Structure formats: structure tokens, C-alpha cells
XYZ file of N, CA and C in Angstrom:
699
model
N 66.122 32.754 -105.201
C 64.662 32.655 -105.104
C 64.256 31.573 -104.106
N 64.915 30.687 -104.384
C 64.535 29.291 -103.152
C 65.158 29.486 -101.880
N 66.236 30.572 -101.923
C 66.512 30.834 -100.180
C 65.435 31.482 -99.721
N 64.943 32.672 -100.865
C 63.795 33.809 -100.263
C 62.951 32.835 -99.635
N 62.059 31.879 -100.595
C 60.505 30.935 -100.157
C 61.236 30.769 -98.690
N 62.547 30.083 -99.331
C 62.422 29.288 -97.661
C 62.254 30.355 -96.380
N 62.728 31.506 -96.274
C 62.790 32.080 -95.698
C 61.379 32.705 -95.081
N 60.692 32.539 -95.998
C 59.305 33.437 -96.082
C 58.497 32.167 -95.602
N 58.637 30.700 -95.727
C 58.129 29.661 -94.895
C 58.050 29.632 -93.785
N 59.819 29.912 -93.314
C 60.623 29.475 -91.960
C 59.177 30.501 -91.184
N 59.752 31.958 -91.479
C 58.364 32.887 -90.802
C 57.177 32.678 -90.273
N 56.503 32.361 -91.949
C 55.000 31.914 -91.736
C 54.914 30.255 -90.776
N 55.330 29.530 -90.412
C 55.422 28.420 -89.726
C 55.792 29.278 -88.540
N 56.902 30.008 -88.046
C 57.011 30.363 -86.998
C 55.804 31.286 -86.688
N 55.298 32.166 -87.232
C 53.951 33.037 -86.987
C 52.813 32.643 -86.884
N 52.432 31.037 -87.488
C 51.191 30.872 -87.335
C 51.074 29.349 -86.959
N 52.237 28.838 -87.224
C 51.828 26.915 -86.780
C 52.598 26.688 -85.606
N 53.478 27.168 -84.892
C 54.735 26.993 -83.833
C 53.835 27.130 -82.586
N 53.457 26.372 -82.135
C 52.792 26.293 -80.357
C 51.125 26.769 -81.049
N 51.262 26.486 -82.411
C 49.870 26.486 -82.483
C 49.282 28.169 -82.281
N 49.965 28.719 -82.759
C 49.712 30.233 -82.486
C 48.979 30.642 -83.855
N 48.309 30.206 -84.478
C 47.164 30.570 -85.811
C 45.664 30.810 -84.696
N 45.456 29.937 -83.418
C 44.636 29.798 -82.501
C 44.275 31.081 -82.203
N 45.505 31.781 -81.838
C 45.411 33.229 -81.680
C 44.847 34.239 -82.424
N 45.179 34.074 -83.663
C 44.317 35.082 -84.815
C 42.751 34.609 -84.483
N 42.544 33.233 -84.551
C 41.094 32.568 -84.528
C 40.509 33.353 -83.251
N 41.131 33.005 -82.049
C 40.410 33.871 -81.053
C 40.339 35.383 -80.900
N 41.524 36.041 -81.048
C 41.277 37.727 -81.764
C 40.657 37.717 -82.417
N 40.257 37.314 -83.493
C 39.073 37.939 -84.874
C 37.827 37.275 -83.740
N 37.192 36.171 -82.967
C 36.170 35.988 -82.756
C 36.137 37.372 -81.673
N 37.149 37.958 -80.807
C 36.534 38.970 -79.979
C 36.291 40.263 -80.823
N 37.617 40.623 -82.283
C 36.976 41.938 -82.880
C 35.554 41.405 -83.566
N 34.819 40.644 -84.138
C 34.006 39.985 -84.684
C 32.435 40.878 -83.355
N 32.879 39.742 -82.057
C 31.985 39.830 -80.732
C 31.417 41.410 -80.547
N 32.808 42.608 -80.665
C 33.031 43.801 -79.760
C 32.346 44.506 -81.522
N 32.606 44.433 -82.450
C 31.928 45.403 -83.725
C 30.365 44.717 -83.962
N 30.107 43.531 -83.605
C 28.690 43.299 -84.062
C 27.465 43.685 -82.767
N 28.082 43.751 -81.147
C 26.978 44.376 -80.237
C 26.862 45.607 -80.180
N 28.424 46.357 -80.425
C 28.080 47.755 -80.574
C 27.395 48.457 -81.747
N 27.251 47.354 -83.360
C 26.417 48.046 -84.552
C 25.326 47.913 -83.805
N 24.766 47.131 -83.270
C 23.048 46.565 -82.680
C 23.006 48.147 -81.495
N 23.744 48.442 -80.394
C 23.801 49.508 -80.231
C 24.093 51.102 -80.651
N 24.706 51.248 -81.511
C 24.670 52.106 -81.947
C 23.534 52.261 -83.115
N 23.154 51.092 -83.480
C 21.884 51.482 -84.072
C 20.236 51.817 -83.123
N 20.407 50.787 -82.494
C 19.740 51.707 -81.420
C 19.964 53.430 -80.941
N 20.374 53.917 -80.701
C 21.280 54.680 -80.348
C 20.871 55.691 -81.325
N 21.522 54.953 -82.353
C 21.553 56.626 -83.646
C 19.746 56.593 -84.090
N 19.279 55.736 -83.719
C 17.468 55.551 -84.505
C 16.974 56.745 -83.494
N 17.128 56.571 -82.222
C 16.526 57.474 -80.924
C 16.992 58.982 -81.499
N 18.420 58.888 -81.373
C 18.903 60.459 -81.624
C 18.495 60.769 -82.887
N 18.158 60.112 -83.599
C 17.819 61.056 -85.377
C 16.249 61.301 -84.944
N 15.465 60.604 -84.196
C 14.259 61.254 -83.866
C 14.237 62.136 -83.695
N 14.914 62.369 -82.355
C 14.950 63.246 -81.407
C 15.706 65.148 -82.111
N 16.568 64.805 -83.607
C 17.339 65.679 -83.868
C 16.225 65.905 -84.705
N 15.212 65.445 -85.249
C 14.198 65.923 -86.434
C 12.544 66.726 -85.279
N 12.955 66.693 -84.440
C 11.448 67.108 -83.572
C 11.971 68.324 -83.267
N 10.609 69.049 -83.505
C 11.005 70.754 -83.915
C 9.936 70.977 -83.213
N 9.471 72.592 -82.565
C 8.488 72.821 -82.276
C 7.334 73.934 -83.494
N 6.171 73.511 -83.016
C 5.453 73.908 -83.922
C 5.180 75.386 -84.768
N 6.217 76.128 -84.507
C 7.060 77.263 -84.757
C 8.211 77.008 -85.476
N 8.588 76.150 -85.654
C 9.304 75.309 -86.773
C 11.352 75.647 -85.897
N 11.239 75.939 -84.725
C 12.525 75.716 -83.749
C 12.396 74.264 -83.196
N 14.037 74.596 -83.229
C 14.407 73.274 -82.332
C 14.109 72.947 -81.120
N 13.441 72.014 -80.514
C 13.162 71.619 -79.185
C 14.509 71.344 -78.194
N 14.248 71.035 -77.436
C 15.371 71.167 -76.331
C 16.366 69.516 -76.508
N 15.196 68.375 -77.267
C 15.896 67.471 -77.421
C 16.623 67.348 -78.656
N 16.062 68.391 -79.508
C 17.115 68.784 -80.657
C 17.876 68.518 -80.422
N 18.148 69.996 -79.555
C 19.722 70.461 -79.012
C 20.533 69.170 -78.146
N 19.713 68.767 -77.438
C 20.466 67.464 -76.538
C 21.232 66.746 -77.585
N 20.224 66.089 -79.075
C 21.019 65.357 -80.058
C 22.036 65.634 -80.406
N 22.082 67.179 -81.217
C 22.481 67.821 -81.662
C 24.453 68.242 -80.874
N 23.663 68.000 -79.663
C 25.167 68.309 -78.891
C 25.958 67.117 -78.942
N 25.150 65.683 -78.725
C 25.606 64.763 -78.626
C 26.328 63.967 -79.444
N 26.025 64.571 -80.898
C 26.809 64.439 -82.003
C 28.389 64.852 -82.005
N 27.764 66.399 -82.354
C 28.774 67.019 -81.895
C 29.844 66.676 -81.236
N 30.081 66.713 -80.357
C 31.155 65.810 -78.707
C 31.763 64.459 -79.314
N 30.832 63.755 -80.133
C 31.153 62.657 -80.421
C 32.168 62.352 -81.424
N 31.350 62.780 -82.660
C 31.872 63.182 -84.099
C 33.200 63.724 -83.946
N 33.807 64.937 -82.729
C 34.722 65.958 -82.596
C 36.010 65.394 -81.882
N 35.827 63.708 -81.058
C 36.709 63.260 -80.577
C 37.148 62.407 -80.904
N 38.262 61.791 -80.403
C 38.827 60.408 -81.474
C 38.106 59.230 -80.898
N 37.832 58.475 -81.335
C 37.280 57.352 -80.788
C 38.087 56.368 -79.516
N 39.378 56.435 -79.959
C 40.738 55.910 -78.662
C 40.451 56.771 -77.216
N 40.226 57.898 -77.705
C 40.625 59.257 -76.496
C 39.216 58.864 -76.018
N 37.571 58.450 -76.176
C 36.357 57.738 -75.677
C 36.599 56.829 -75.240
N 37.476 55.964 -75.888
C 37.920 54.219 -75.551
C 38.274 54.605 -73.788
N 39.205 55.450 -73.853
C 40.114 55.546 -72.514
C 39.003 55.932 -71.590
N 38.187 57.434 -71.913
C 37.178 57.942 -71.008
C 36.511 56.895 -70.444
N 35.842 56.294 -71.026
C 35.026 54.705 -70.775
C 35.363 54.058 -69.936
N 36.655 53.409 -69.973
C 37.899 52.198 -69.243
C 38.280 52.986 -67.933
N 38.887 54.415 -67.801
C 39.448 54.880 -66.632
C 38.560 55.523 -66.052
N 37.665 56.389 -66.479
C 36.735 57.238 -65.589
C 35.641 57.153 -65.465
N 34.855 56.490 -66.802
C 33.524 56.239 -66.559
C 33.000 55.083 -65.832
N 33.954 53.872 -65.937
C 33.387 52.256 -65.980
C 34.509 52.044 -65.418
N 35.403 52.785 -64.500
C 37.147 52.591 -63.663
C 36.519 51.361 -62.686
N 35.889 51.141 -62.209
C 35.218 49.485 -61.552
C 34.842 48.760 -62.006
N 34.642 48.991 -63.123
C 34.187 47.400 -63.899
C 35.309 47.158 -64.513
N 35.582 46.087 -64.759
C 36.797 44.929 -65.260
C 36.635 44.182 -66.510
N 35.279 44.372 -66.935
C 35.267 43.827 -68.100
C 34.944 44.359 -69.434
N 36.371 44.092 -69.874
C 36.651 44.808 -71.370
C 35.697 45.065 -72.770
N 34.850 43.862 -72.413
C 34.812 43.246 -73.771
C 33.204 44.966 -73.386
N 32.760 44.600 -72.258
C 31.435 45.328 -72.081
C 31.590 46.935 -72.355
N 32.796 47.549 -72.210
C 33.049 49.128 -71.916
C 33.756 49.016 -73.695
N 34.461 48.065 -74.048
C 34.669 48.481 -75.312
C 33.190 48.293 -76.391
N 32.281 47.726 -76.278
C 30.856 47.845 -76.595
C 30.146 48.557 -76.272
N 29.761 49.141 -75.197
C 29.580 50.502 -75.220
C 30.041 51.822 -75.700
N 31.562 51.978 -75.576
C 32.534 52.998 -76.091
C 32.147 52.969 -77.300
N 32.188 51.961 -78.322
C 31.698 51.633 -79.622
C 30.540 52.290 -80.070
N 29.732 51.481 -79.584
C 28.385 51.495 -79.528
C 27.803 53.199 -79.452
N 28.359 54.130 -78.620
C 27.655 55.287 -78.582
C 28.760 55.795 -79.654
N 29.879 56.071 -79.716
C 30.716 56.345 -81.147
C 29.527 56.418 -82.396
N 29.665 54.793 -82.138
C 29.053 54.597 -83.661
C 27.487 55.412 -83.680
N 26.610 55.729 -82.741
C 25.477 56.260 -82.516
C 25.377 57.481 -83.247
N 26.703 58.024 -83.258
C 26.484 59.392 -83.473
C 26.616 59.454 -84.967
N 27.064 58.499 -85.582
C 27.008 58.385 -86.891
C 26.098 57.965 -87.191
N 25.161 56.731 -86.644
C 24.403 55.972 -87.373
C 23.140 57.745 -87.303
N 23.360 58.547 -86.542
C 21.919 59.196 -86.462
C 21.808 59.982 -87.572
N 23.154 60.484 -87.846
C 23.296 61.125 -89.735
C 22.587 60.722 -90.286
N 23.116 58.958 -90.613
C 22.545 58.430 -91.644
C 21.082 57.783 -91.708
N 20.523 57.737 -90.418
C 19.033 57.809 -89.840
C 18.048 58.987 -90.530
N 18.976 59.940 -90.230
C 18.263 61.389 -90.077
C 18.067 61.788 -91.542
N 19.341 61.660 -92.676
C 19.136 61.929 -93.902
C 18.561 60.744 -94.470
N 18.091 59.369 -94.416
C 17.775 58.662 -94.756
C 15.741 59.315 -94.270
N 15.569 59.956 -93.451
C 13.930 60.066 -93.381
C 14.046 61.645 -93.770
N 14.938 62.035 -94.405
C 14.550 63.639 -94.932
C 14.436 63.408 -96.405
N 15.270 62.377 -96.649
C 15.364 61.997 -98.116
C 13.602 61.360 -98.593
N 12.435 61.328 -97.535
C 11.574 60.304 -97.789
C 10.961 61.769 -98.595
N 10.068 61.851 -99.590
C 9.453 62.776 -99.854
C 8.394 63.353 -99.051
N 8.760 64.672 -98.666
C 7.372 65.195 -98.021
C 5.728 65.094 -97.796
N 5.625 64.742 -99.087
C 4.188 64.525 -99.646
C 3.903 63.272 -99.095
N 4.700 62.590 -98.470
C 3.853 60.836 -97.735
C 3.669 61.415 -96.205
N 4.038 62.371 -95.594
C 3.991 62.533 -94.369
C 2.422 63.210 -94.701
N 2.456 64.166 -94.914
C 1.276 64.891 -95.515
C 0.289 64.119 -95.866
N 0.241 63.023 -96.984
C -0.311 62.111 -97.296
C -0.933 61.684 -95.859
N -0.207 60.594 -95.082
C -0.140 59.862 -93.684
C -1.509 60.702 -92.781
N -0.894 61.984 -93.143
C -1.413 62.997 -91.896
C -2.924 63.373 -92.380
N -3.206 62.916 -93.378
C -4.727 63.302 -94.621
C -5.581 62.468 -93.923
N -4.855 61.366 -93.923
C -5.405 59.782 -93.502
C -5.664 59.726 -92.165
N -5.454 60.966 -91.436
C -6.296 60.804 -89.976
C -4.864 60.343 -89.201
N -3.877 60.111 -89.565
C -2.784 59.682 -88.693
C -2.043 60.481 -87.944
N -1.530 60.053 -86.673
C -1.004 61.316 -85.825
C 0.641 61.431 -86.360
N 1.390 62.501 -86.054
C 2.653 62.306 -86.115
C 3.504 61.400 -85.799
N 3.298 60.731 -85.146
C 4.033 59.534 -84.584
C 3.369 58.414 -85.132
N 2.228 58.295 -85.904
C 2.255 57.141 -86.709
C 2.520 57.337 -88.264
N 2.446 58.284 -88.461
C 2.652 58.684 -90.207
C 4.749 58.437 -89.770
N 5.083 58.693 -88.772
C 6.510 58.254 -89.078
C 6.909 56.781 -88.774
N 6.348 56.103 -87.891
C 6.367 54.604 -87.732
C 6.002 53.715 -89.121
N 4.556 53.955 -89.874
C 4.160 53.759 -90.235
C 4.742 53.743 -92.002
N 5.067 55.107 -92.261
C 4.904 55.570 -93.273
C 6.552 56.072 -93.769
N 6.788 57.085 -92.945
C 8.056 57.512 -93.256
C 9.196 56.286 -92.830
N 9.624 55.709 -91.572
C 10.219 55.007 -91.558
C 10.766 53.844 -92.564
N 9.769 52.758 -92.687
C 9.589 51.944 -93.814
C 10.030 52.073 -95.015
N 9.902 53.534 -95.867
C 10.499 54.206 -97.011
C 12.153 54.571 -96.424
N 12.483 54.672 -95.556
C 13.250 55.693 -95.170
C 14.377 54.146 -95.076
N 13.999 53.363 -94.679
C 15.045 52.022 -94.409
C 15.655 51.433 -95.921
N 15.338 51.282 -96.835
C 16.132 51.386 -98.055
C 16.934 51.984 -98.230
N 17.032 53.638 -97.675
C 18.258 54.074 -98.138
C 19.170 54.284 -97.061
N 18.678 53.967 -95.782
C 19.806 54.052 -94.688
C 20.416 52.552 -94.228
N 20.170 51.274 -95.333
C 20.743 50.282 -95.332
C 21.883 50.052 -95.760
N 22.254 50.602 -96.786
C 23.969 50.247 -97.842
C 24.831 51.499 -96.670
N 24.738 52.743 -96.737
C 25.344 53.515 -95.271
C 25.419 53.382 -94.217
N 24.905 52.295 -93.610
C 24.655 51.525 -92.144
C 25.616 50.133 -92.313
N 25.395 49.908 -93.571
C 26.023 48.429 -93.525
C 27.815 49.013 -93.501
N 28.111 50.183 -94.811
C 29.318 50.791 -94.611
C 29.907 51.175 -93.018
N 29.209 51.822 -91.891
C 29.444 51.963 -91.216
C 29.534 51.112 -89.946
N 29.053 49.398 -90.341
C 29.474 48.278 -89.959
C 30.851 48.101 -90.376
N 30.921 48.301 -91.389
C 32.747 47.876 -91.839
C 33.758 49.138 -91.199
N 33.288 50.369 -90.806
C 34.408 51.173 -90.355
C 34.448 50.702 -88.895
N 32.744 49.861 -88.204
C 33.399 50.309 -87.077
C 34.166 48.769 -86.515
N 34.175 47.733 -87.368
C 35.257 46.926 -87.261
C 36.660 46.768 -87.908
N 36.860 47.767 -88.227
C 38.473 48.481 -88.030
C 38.694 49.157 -86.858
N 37.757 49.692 -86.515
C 37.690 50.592 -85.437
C 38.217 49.684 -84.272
N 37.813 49.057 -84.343
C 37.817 47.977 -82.513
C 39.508 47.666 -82.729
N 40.550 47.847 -83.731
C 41.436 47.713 -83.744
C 42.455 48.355 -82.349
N 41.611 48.909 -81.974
C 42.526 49.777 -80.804
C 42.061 49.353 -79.471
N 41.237 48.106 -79.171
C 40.648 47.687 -77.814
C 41.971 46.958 -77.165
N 43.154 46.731 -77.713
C 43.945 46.267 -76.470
C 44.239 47.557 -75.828
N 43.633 48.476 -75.702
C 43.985 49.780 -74.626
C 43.494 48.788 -73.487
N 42.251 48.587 -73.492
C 41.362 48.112 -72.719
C 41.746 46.750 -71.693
N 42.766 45.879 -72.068
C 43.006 44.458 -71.855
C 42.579 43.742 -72.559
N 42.496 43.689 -73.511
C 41.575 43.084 -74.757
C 42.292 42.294 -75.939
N 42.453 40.725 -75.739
C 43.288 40.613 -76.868
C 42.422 40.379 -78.309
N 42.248 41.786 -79.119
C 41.588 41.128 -80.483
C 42.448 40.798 -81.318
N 42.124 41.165 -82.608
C 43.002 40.589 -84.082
C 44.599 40.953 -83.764
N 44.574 42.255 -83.662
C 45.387 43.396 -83.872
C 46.461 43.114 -82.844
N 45.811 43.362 -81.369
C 46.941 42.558 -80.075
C 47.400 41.262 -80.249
N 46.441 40.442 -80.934
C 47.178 39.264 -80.938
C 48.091 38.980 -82.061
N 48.070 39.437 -83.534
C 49.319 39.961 -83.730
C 50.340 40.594 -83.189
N 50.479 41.111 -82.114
C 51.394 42.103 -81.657
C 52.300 41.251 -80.908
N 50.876 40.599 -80.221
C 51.335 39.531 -79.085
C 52.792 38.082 -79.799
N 52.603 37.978 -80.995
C 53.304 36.803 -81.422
C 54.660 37.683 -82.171
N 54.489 38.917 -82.137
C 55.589 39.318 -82.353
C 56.365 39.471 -81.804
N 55.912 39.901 -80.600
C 57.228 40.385 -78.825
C 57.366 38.468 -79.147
N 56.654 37.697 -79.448
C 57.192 36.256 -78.927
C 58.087 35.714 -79.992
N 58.036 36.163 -81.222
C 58.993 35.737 -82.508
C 60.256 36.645 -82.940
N 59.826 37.672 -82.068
C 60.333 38.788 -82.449
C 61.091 38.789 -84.347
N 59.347 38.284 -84.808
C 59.505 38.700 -85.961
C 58.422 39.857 -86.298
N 58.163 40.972 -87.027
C 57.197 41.670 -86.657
C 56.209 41.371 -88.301
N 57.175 40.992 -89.624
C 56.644 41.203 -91.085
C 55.124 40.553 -91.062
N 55.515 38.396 -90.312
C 54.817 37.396 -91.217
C 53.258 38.216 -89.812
N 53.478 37.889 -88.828
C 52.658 38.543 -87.542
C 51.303 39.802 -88.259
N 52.046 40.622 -88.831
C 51.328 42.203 -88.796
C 50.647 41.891 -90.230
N 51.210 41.250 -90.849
C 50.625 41.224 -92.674
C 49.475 39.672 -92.305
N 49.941 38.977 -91.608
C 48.682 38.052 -91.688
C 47.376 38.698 -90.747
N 47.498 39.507 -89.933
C 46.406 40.059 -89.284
C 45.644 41.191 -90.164
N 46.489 41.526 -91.533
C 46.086 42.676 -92.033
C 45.777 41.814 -93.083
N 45.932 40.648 -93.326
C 45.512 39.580 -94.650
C 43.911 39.661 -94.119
N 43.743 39.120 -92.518
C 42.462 38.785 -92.349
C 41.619 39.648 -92.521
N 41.819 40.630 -91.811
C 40.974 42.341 -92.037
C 40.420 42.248 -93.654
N 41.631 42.401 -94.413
C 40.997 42.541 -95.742
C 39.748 41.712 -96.059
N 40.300 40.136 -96.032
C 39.700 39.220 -96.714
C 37.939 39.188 -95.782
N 37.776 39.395 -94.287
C 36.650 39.775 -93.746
C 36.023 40.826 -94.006
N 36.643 42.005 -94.503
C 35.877 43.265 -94.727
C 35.650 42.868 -96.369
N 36.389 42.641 -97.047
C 35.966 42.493 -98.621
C 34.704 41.441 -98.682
N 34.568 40.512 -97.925
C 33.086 39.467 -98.134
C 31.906 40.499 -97.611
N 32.319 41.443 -96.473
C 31.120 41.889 -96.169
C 31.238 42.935 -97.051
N 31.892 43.855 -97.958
C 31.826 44.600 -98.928
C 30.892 44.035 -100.485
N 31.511 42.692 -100.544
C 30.600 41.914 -101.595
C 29.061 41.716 -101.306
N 28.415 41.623 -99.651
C 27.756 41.324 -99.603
C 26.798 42.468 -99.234
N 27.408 43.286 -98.849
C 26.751 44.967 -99.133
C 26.346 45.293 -100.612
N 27.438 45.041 -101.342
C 27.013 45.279 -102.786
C 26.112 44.826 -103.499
N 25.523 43.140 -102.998
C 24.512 42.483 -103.342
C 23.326 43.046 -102.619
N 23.209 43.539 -101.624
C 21.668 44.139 -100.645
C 21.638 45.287 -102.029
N 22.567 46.604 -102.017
C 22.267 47.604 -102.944
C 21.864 47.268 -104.684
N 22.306 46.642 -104.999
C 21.778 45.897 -106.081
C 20.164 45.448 -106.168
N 20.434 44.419 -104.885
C 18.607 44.477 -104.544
C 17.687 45.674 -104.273
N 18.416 46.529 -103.614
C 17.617 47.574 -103.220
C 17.021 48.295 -104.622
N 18.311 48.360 -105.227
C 17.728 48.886 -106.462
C 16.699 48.463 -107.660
N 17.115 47.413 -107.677
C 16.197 46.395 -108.132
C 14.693 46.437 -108.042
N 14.469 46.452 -106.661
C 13.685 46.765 -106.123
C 12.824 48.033 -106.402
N 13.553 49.298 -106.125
C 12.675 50.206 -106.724
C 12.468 50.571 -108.198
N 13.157 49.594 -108.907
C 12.599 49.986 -110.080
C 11.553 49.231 -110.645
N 10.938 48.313 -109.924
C 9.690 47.662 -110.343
C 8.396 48.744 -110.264
């Protein structure tokens, strides 16, 4: 038992205190941290526009042409892997720009768009009919009975599914050393080609993941709690 510890010391000292290489996890988690929190701010942008745009029908009750634009844009999105976008981005779209951190935030960022517009879109279908109607009694045009009226209702329930889809899409960024990118994940990798140990390296980068996604899981759980809370007054 006391050879194992020692052994399982010798590691963890070589993986995280030896030339000061714990620095490394610190600076990987601040770039996956950097690259999942501009692309949620974009892709929420992003998915708010397209769930508009996928709910505007014409007054014949068909889809408009920007339906279909949404509608496709999902589609394409939803249907590819997010790595196989990563690459499109880096080699063909953005092949002159050099900086990683910007094309893996974008790549992200419209990814995540196509999800956030789901949960946009069923979050203002879920609002009851009768407030639009209501809105529209009140002299209000379509575009303010949804600013106004539907939206506002509609953000309670596309908060706890938005916040979830904050936590997938920082797993997600796990794959930006395609890019040149050293986050969590590369820089584990990175201290392994250098220790060529691979155990203490891969389990402390997967220690951090947990222990960062479980606080923001706790702290999701406290908003839904409130939320609920909330409507039952």
C-alpha cells in the first residue's frame, strides 16, 4: 500500500508541480473557460435571431422564405459534427486568419446557435396563445406583443436549457487543439508527450472538467428552483 501512495505521489508531483506544470492546466482551463463563454453570448445571439426568424409564417399560415433559411440552417448544423465545422472554419473559411482563439468562437458560437434556436423557439411556443392575442387586443403590433409580451414569459423557461447547453458547449471546446489552441485537454496531452506518463496528466484534466461543470450544474439547479419558486406565487 505505501509503495502504491508513493507511486501515485512520484506521478502527481511529476504531472503537476515539476517545472511548475499545474500553470498549464491554469492557463488551458482560462482559454476553454475564454472560447465556451464568447461563443454562449454568440450563439445566443444567434439562436434568438434564428428562432424568430423559424416562427414567421406568412399570413396564410406557410413558411416564409426566412423560415426556410432557419430551418436549413439548423439542419446543416445539427447534421454535422462539430470537429468536422471546427476544421471548415480553420482551413477554408478563416484559412488567413491565424487566430485560434477567434475561429474557434465563432465555429462554437454558430454550432451552438443552432441549438440555442430549439430552445428559443419551444421556449415562445410553450408561452400560451391567449397573451399574444391578449397583446394584439391591446392595440399592439406583432412585433411588440412578442418583445413585449411573449418574450419576457418565454425567458423562464428557455433559462435552465440554455444554461444546460452552456455546460455541453464547454466540453465541446475540448477539441480546439485542432486549431493551435492549447486548452484544458491539449495541455494535458502536452505534459504527457513530456512525462510520458499519460494516467496522473488525463485524470487531473478530467478531475477539473468535472469539478467546473458540477458548480455550474449546482448553480443551474439553484436558478430552476428559483424559477419555480417563482411561478408559484
Amino acid at each position: 500500500m505505501q509503495e502504491w501512495f508513493e507511486q501515485v505521489s512520484s506521478k502527481f508531483v511529476m504531472a503537476f508541480v515539476e517545472g511548475d506544470r499545474w500553470k498549464l492546466y491554469i492557463k488551458g482551463l482560462g482559454v476553454t473557460i475564454e472560447i465556451a463563454f464568447f461563443a454562449a453570448i454568440l450563439g445566443l445571439i444567434i439562436g434568438t435571431v434564428v428562432a424568430l426568424m423559424r416562427l414567421s409564417v406568412k399570413r396564410d399560415g406557410r413558411k416564409t422564405l426566412w423560415s426556410r433559411i432557419a430551418g436549413a440552417y439548423i439542419d446543416v448544423i445539427r447534421g454535422t459534427p462539430s470537429v468536422l465545422q471546427l476544421l471548415i472554419m480553420w482551413f477554408i473559411v478563416m484559412k488567413s486568419c491565424k487566430n485560434g482563439t477567434l475561429v474557434a468562437v465563432l465555429s462554437f458560437g454558430i454550432n451552438s446557435g443552432a441549438y440555442v434556436a430549439e430552445i428559443v423557439r419551444a421556449g415562445i411556443l410553450a408561452v400560451d396563445k391567449g397573451q399574444s392575442e391578449a397583446g394584439r387586443s391591446l392595440g399592439l403590433t406583432k412585433a411588440q406583443t412578442m418583445i413585449y409580451i411573449v418574450i419576457p414569459q418565454a425567458i423562464k423557461n428557455v433559462l435552465p436549457p440554455i444554461g444546460n447547453e452552456f455546460i455541453v458547449l464547454l466540453k465541446e471546446t475540448a477539441i480546439v487543439g485542432y486549431v493551435s489552441l492549447t486548452d484544458l485537454t491539449r495541455a494535458a496531452n502536452q505534459i504527457t508527450s513530456r512525462t510520458l506518463e499519460a494516467f496522473m496528466p488525463l485524470i487531473g484534466a478530467a478531475v477539473i472538467y468535472f469539478v467546473i461543470i458540477k458548480i455550474l450544474t449546482i448553480l443551474l439547479g439553484i436558478l430552476e428552483r428559483r424559477l419555480r419558486r417563482s411561478d408559484n406565487r
